[in-house]
Short mmCIF file of C-alpha atoms in Angstrom, two decimals:
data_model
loop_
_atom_site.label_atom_id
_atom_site.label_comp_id
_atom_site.label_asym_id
_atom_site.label_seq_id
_atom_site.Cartn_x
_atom_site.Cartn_y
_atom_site.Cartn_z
CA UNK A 21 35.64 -186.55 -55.88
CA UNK A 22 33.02 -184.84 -58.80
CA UNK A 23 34.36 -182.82 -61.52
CA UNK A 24 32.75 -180.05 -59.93
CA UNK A 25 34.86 -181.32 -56.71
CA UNK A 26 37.89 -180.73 -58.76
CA UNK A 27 37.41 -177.28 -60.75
CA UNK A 28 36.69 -176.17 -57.23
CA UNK A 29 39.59 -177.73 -55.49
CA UNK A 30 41.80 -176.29 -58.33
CA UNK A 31 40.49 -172.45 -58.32
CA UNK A 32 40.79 -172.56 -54.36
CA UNK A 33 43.94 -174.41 -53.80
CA UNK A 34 46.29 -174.47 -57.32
CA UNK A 35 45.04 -171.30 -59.32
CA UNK A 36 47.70 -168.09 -58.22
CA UNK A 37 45.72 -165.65 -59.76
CA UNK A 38 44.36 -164.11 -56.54
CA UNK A 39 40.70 -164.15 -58.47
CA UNK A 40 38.71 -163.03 -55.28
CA UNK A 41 34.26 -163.78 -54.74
CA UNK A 42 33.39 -160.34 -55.99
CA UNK A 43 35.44 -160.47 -59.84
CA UNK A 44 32.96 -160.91 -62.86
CA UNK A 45 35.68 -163.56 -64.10
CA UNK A 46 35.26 -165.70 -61.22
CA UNK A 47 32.54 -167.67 -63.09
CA UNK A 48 33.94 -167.99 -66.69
CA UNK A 49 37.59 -169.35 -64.93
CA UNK A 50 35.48 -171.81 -62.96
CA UNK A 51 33.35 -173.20 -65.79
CA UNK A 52 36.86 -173.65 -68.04
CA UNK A 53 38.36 -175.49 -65.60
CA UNK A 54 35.16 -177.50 -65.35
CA UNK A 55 35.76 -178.45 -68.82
CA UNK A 56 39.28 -179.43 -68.13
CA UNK A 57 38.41 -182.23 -65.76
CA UNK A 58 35.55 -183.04 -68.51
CA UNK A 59 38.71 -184.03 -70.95
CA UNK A 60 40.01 -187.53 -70.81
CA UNK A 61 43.25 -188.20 -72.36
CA UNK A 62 44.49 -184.43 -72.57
CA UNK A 63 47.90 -184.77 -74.23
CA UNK A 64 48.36 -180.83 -73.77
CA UNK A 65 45.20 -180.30 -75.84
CA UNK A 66 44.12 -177.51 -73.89
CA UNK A 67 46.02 -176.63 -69.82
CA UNK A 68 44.64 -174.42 -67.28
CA UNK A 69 47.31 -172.25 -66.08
CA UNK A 70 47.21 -171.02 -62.60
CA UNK A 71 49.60 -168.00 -63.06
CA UNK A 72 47.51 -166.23 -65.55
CA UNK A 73 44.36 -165.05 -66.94
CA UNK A 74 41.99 -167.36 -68.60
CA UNK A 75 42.21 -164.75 -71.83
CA UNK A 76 45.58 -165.98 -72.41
CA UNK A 77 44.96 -169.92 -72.23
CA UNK A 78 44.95 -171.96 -75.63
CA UNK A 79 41.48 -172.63 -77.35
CA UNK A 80 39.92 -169.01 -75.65
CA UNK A 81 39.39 -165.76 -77.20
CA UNK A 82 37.54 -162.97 -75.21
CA UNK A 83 36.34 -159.34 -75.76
CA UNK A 84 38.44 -156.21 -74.93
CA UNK A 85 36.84 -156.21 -71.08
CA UNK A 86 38.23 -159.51 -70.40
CA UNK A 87 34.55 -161.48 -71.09
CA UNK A 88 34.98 -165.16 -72.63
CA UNK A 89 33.55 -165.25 -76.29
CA UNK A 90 35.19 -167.65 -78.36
CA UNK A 91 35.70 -171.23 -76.91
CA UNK A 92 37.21 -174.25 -79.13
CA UNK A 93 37.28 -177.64 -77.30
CA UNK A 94 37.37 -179.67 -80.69
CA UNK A 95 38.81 -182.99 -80.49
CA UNK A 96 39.33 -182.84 -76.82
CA UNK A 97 38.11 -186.25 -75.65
CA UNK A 98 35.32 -183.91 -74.10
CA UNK A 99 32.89 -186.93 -72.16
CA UNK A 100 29.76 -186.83 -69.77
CA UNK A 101 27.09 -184.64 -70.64
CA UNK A 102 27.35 -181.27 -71.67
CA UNK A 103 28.14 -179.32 -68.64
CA UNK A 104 25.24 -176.64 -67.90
CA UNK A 105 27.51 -174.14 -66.20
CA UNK A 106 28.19 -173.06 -69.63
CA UNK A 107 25.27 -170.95 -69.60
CA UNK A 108 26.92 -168.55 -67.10
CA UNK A 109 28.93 -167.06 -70.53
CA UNK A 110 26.62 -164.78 -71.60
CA UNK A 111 28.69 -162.88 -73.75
CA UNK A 112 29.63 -166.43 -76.27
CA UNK A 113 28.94 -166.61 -79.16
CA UNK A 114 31.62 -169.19 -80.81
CA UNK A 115 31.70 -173.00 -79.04
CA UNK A 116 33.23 -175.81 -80.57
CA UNK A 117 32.07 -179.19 -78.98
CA UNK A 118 32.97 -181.07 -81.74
CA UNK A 119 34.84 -184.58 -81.93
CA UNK A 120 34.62 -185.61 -78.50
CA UNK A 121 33.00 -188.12 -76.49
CA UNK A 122 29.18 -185.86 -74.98
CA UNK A 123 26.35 -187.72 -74.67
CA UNK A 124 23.41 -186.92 -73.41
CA UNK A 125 20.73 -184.35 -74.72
CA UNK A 126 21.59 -181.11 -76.38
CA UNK A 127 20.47 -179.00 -73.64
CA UNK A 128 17.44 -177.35 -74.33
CA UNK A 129 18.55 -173.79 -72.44
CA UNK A 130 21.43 -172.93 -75.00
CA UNK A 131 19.04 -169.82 -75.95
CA UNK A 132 20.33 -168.83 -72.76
CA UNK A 133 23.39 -167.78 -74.53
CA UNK A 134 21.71 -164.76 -76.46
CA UNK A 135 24.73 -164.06 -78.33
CA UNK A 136 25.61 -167.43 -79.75
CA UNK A 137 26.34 -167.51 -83.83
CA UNK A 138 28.61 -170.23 -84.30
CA UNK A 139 27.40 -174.05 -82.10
CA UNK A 140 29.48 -176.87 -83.42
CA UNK A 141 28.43 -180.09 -81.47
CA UNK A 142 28.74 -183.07 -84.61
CA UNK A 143 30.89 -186.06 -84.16
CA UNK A 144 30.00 -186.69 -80.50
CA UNK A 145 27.20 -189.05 -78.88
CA UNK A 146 24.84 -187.13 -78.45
CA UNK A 147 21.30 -187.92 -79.36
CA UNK A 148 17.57 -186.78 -79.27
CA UNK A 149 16.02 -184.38 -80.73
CA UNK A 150 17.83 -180.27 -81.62
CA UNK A 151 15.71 -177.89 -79.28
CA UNK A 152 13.39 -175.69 -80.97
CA UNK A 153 14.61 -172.49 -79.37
CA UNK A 154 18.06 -173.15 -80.71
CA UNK A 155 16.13 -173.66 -84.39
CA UNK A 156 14.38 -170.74 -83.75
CA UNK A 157 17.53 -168.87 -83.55
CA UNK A 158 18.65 -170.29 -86.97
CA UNK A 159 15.34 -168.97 -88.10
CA UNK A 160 15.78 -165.57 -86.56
CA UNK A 161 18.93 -165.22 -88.18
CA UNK A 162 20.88 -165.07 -84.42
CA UNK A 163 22.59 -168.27 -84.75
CA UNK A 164 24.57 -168.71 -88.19
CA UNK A 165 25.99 -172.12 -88.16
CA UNK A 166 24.65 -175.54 -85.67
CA UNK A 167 26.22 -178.56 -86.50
CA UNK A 168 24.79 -182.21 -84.84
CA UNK A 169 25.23 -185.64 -85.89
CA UNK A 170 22.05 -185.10 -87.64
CA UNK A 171 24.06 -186.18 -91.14
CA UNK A 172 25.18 -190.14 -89.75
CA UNK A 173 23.34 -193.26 -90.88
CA UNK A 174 22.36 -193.88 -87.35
CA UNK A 175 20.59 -190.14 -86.93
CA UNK A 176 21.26 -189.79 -83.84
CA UNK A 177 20.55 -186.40 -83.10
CA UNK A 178 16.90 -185.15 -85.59
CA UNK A 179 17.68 -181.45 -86.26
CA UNK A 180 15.78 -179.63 -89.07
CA UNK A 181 17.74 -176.65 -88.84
CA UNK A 182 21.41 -177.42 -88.79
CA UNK A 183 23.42 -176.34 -91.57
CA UNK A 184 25.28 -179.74 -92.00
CA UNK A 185 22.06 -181.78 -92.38
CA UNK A 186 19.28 -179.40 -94.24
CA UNK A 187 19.89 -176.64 -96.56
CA UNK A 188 16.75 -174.90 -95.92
CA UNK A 189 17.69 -171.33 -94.17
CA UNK A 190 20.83 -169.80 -94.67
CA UNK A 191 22.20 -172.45 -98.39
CA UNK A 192 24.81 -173.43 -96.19
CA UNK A 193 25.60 -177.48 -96.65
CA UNK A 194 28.50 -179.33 -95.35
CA UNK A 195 30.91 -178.11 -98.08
CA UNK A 196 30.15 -174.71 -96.93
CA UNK A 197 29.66 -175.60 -93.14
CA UNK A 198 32.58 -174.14 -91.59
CA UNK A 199 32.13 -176.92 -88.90
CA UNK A 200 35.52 -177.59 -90.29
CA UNK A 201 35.64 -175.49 -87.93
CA UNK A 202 37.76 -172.71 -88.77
CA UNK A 203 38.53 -170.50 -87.27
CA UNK A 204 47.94 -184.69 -68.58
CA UNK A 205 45.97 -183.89 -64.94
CA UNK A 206 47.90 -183.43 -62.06
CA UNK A 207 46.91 -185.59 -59.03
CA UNK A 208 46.48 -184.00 -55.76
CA UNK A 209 44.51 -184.44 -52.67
CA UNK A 210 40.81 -183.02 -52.03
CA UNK A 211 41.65 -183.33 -48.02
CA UNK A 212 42.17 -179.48 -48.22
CA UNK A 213 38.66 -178.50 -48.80
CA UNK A 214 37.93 -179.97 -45.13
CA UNK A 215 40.46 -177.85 -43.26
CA UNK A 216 40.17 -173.87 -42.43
CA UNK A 217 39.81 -171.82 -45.52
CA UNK A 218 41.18 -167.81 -46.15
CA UNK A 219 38.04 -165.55 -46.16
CA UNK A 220 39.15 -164.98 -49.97
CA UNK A 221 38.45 -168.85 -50.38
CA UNK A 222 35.28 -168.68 -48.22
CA UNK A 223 33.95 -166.07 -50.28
CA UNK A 224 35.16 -168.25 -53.63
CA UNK A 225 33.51 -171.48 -52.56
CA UNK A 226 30.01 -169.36 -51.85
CA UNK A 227 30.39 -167.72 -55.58
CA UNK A 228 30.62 -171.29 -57.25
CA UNK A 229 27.72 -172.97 -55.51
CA UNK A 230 25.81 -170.18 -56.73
CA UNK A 231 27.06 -171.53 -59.80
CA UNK A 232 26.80 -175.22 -59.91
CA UNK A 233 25.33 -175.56 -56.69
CA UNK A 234 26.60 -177.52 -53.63
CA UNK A 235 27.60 -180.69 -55.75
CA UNK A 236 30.74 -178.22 -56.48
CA UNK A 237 32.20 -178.60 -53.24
CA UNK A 238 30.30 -181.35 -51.40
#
């Protein structure tokens, strides 16, 4: 009964859309209802909905084909660790992680997301140390605005390179920052993953262990 356990039970038993194995959205509608069952106390802060496209749904913004760009999960109650499935949005470059509950490591693959500019992640519980690729990026000029909790007493997070801590790349501090950042779960049984499945489910269930891996479903 996993989070994974539950984004798949929802996109292969509640979601309507139809979303079949071989659609290039069968990933990003996956991973955002992953986040959902990362959210605590929802109060209507963000919903999945079932009967239409993941475009559509409160806190996303995509391109004109349809591809999830803009995701923000601010104030939340976001918890766990940062879920690595994000990485599978290559076309993001806006995520807002910030006042919520993470902890863990800042995960050192965000580069992954090549197209990243805005990475708002302060107010959370995270700690360690800001990966060097995603400074590198600030460096490079790639990623405009990262945002830790770099700037408390208790330093939990040692970043040289985000623009609410240092003001040595782009003169941005936290008056500037926009890391002000402009710009209830329904309870059903998992008992139908263990009974026959529609080929269209078969082939879902096969595209998000390639995802996340068998911990999805098993």
């Amino acid at each position: 009964n996993t989070l994974h356990h539950k984004a798949a039970h929802w996109m292969l038993w509640i979601d309507k859309s139809g979303i079949t194995a071989d659609s290039p959205f069968v990933r990003q509608r996956y991973i955002l209802a992953l986040f959902y069952y990362h959210m605590g106390d929802k109060n209507g802060t963000f919903e999945l909905n079932e009967n239409t496209g993941e475009c559509s749904w409160g806190r996303i913004g995509c391109d004109d084909k349809g591809h999830v760009q803009h995701i923000k999960f601010v104030n939340c109650d976001l918890s766990g660790s940062i879920p690595m499935e994000i990485l599978a949005l290559k076309k993001l470059n806006y995520l807002d992680l910030s006042r919520n509950n993470l902890t863990g490591e800042i995960p050192e693959k965000f580069h992954y997301l090549t197209k990243m500019q805005y990475l708002f992640m302060d107010n959370n519980n995270l700690e360690g140390v800001m990966p060097a690729s995603l400074c590198d990026m600030r460096k490079e000029g790639t990623l405009l605005q990262l945002t830790s909790d770099c700037d408390r007493d208790d330093k939990k997070v040692h970043c040289t390179c985000c623009t609410n801590c240092v003001n040595i790349l782009s003169g941005l501090g936290p008056a500037d920052n926009p890391s002000t950042h402009s710009d209830g779960e329904t309870s059903s049984s998992n008992n139908h993953l263990d009974i026959a499945l529609s080929s269209r489910q078969k082939g879902l269930m096969q595209k998000l262990r390639n995802v996340s891996g068998d911990v999805a479903i098993d």
